[in-house]
Amino acid sequence: MAETALFSSAALARVEELFTRRGWTPFAFQRAAWAAYAEGRSGLIHAPTGMGKTQAAWLGPVLEWLSAHPAATQRNAAPPLSVLWITPLRALAKDTTAALSATCAALDLPWTVELRTGDTSSHVKQRQRKRPPTALVTTPESLSLLLSYSDTERQLRHLRCVIVDEWHELLGSKRGTQTELALARLRQWQPNLRTWGLSATLGNLEQALAVLVGVGDRAQGMGNREDAAQPPISHSFYPIPNSQYSSPDPQSPLLIAGDATKEILIETLIPSDMERFPWAGHLGVKLLPQVVERVLAARSTLVFTNTRAQTELWFQALIDYAVTEAPELIGAIGLHHGSLEPKLRQEVEARLADGRLRCVVCTSSLDLGVDFAPVEQVMQVGSPKGVARLLQRAGRSGHQPGAVSKVFCVPTHAFELVEFAAARDAMGRGEIEARPPLAKPLDVLVQHLVTVALGSGFAANGQREWDMNGEATAPNDTAPNDNEALPGQALFDEVRTTYAYGDLTAQEWRWALDFVTFGGAALKGYREYARVQERNGQFRVLSPQIARRHRMSIGAITSDGMLNVKFQNGGALGAIEESFAARLKPGDTFIFAGRLLEFRRIKEMTVQVRKATKSKGVVPRWQGGRMPLSSYLADAVRLRLATAAAGIYDTPEMQAVQPILAIQQRWSHIPAAGELLIEAVKTREGHHLFLYPLAGYQVHEGLASLLAYRLSRLAPRTISAFATDYGCELLSPTPLPVGDEASWRQILSPDNLLEDILLCLNAAEMARRQFRDIARVAGLIFTGYPGSQKSTRQLQASSSVIYDAFVTYDPDNLLLEQARREVLERQLDFGQLRRTLEGMAAAALVLASPRRLTPLAFPLWASRLRSQISSKSWSDRVARMVMQLEKAAG
Amino acid sequence: MSIGVDTVKTLNWAGEDLVLYSQRALYWPRMQTLFITDPHWGKGETFRQSGIPIPPGGTLSDLARLTDLLVTTKAQRLIVLGDFFHTEHSRAPQILDALHAWRAAHRTLEIVLVRGNHDRHAGAPPAALDITGVAAGYAASPFFCHHEPVDDAAEKRSGYILAGHLHPVFTLRDRDGSQVRLPCFHFAKRQAILPAFASFSGGYGVTAAKGDRVFVISQAFVVEVT
């Protein structure tokens, strides 16, 4: 045990004994993580769920403490707060707390492990502040909230380690950036703090590590962004030679891979009678009997879907089916998604854990999870959308070390068969999606500045200047100068140690500080404005009302225009989107939380419902339910099609879909590698153009608008544009002015892309919508205190109204700029759009004019139709079309 | 959906000719009376004083819009259907100064304020503004002026009601699924709800019953949607 020599042998023996008692042996990666922790390093442990990541991170600090306290037992007094465990989901926090506590008890440690999230009652929180536990399990929001109290620094003076669980879930989101800022604060207080992250498999693990550990102290010239982006030591995902677990540099953070022995199998349920022309969005309940058969064969099953709406639909379909066909499942099927009331979710989790539920239909709310939740098998309904996602979901089964993780894929339309085959290909090649972190979102910075001002406060004048002159001078408002200290220089330096704000400029810093002190340039000199004020050389929040409001809104990053759904007698069910609720009329029925509900009215931000007497209802749609196909998976699909074009059908999925692809080949063409297929079809609706770049929904949406704009510029006309993950469709009542290759090359040119995109999309309107999120994070929207919404109504304004006020009276506000940037980068994925167009410019064009909609075109056509007309007439019309096409296919 | 674009719209209601202005006001030419509702003067001040950095300028530009309307219509009387100040914090010196200057420029105008829910907390306008405060139900025959819309059927039968309070907006949907919410006038058979005058204000979606007429407004037009 040379690598863990820094821990005492007695401590190691105690842990070994625990493993033996449980019938385990520590994995090499677990030992490696403990050793690295003993050396004082930070690191990121990545492994599929269920591999023992939790113990790899948790036992480091435990071993260290045990080495110093060899005789300790549970009868000793609990040590002070030493470990913070950050988890992205409240739902996870409870399980994690239980798991960590259990380990401590089994080791006979006097450690206490407690939970602190938004659900924790205020008296528990107060007790925790008086007598903190040894380890605190919390969320990024609750951690930020802790930073807003002035005694937190003292509370955390014994802190040795922060462990961030499911780091991949936070990375790439504003919550991740919020975590980065909080970690920078904690490191400022405890320079020797070790940060450990746990992550699922990602394509950018090295970057994920750099984001987690920060980029060092810039003010002293130690480390910079370039170095940090590539940590000196890293391990590839599969496989890891154990000898490489140590690094020549004793300080550098480590990337540690879990053992790769866990096998992942993807098996697809093949429809017995392949519908010839299935379409996107079809429920796919034809496979219900096969799904139920699998469910009956296992002790416990998770059925993952892609959207909350799909979860509700599948739950209904399963219980309806169970009544007649599988009575043993009655009462044994559960429903779990992020919009349900926490109590309902917890109930489902508990009933799954103790075996009362045999099947839970869920969304990514159950993607993550504590390693010990017993699930025997996993199913994925519909497209996996991404390789990492399918890997993660598959990992929820086969938790016993050495067991095989198996995921049964349930296609809802024919081309998902191709996607499943492609996902297996990509997984085999180790092509896993990256989650790029966000670059300096100013709304999160603004929130953090208020949080810090509210907590410990921060020095108003630059420390350097103070040191040089022996006294503080007023901050200078003129152009930034490198030698001159900024207002709040010390915090500026601290913020710049994060990866996100590593290149924050002095100008952006000044703006953010102005915004929280004056309210921004437009409010400069407006004396009544007081969010953050300078007092005795410190930036502080002085108003108790502002303090209270800020604390209330710290956690608001995740909620998004949601209205609570309650029975009239008060029973709470969860939340639906405002936009959906606004379309409901009294008496309308909808399906939610697995129940059929009748809408009564909206009152005080609450949707009042009662049990419906009708038997049918619509299912709410949640924004953001639409997840685009990842570019890795899209690439893999393109390769699969190219293989099919070459006549190779070598997996069960491809064999099943072969008859459909044969028709595609006969009527039009299957795009081979390096080809772009464009189909022109005339129907009663008009003249359609279908393009299949296979670049994912987001890119196709931008592309469709761009092409429609450029075509209508050639000759004014009405063109409807529509996109899916596979391609886009343009529809016009008159023939479109493209026929030959030269005209297409012109239309598809990557030149003037940005100008054209901004002109053709309603970029202003998109920015206005994007601003909603920004305004909430930056504290411009206040959603009210729980239970007392009325008292704050006079301070409520919609983000749209605030956006208009900013555009009119403060057009240079950087938050507006951020909204525009987020639209381009996050909604449109402009970079990917450009790359796609460049790829198309290099591709060989295949122009086909099939006589009718081809199998590739049909899903596009059908989903467009669905977005236009009500669901009932939609399915009728699609069914009619299917019959016609099947007749034609003969 | 039939659409006719205009900067004003004229309609006959309760036997009177009325003009709907895209500047969020209703004009009654026979009585030379301009109706507005929910100006919420100084709303931005309330936000700013609570540490929410809404840029200033809203109240001043709304006042300028009111001046434009008075000049265009040559109205002799202004009836405000409630919610004059947003809160007591709205009575900031710069807001009061602006209101006094505005009043000085329209010395002969008769101003009536039908007290609304915000007025109860924010208090009456300063006496120097020379505004007559009245309770809900104020008669300007054949109209009865209210702040909050009237639910009571009997009261509705007794006359034609003009009201505010709701900040009505109507959502227009495009074929591509995009939508836009616009302030609107909502004329039911016996009751008309006016759009909020304050530009810094949100709105409450209108549910139009059969026979109702809804006129949405944008900066430069009034459009009837049916």
Coordinates of C-alpha atoms in Angstrom, one line a residue, chain A residues 515 518-520 522-523 526 528-531 546 549 579 583 585 602 718-720 765 769 778-782 793-798 801-802 805-806 809-810 813 867-868, chain B residues 43-62 86-89 92-94 118 121 173 175-176 178-180 199-204 207:
Chain A
F515 CA -24.6 47.8 -11.3
F518 CA -25.5 52.5 -8.4
G519 CA -27.8 50.3 -10.4
G520 CA -25.8 50.8 -13.5
A522 CA -28.1 55.0 -16.2
L523 CA -28.7 55.2 -12.4
Y526 CA -29.4 58.3 -8.2
E528 CA -32.1 56.5 -3.3
Y529 CA -30.8 53.4 -5.0
A530 CA -29.1 51.2 -2.5
R531 CA -28.5 47.5 -3.0
I546 CA -32.7 43.8 0.4
R549 CA -35.0 39.5 -0.8
S579 CA -47.6 29.6 -20.7
R583 CA -54.0 28.5 -22.5
K585 CA -60.0 27.4 -19.9
I602 CA -55.5 30.5 -11.6
T718 CA -44.0 33.2 -48.1
I719 CA -41.8 30.3 -47.0
S720 CA -42.5 28.2 -43.9
E765 CA -37.5 38.8 -29.6
R769 CA -37.0 35.7 -24.0
A778 CA -29.3 39.2 -11.5
G779 CA -32.0 39.9 -9.0
L780 CA -34.2 42.1 -11.2
I781 CA -37.2 39.9 -10.9
F782 CA -38.5 39.0 -7.5
R793 CA -46.6 42.5 -5.8
Q794 CA -45.7 46.1 -6.1
L795 CA -42.1 45.0 -6.7
Q796 CA -43.0 42.5 -9.4
A797 CA -42.6 43.2 -13.1
S798 CA -42.2 40.7 -15.9
V801 CA -41.3 44.8 -19.2
I802 CA -37.9 45.2 -17.6
A805 CA -37.2 49.6 -19.9
F806 CA -33.5 48.7 -20.3
Y809 CA -33.4 53.9 -21.1
D810 CA -30.1 51.9 -20.6
N813 CA -26.4 47.6 -20.1
S867 CA -46.9 21.8 -34.2
Q868 CA -49.7 23.3 -36.2
Chain B
K43 CA -43.3 52.8 -10.3
G44 CA -39.6 52.8 -11.3
E45 CA -38.8 54.8 -8.1
T46 CA -40.4 52.1 -6.0
F47 CA -38.2 49.4 -7.6
R48 CA -35.0 51.5 -7.4
Q49 CA -35.5 52.3 -3.8
S50 CA -35.8 48.6 -3.1
G51 CA -32.6 47.9 -4.8
I52 CA -33.9 46.7 -8.2
P53 CA -32.1 48.8 -10.8
I54 CA -34.8 49.8 -13.2
P55 CA -33.4 52.6 -15.3
P56 CA -35.2 55.9 -14.9
G57 CA -37.1 57.7 -17.6
G58 CA -40.4 55.8 -17.6
T59 CA -42.6 58.3 -15.8
L60 CA -41.2 61.2 -17.8
S61 CA -41.8 59.6 -21.1
D62 CA -45.3 58.5 -20.0
H86 CA -47.6 53.1 -7.7
T87 CA -46.7 53.2 -4.0
E88 CA -45.9 55.7 -1.3
H89 CA -42.3 55.4 -2.3
A92 CA -40.1 61.0 -4.8
P93 CA -39.1 64.6 -5.4
Q94 CA -38.3 64.2 -9.0
H118 CA -52.9 51.4 -5.2
H121 CA -51.8 52.8 0.1
R173 CA -49.9 34.1 -32.3
R175 CA -48.3 30.7 -37.8
D176 CA -44.7 29.7 -36.8
S178 CA -44.2 32.8 -32.2
Q179 CA -46.4 35.0 -30.1
V180 CA -46.5 38.6 -28.9
S199 CA -45.5 51.6 -20.1
F200 CA -43.6 49.9 -17.4
S201 CA -46.3 47.5 -16.6
G202 CA -47.2 43.9 -17.5
G203 CA -50.6 42.6 -18.2
Y204 CA -53.3 40.1 -17.6
T207 CA -60.5 36.0 -22.2

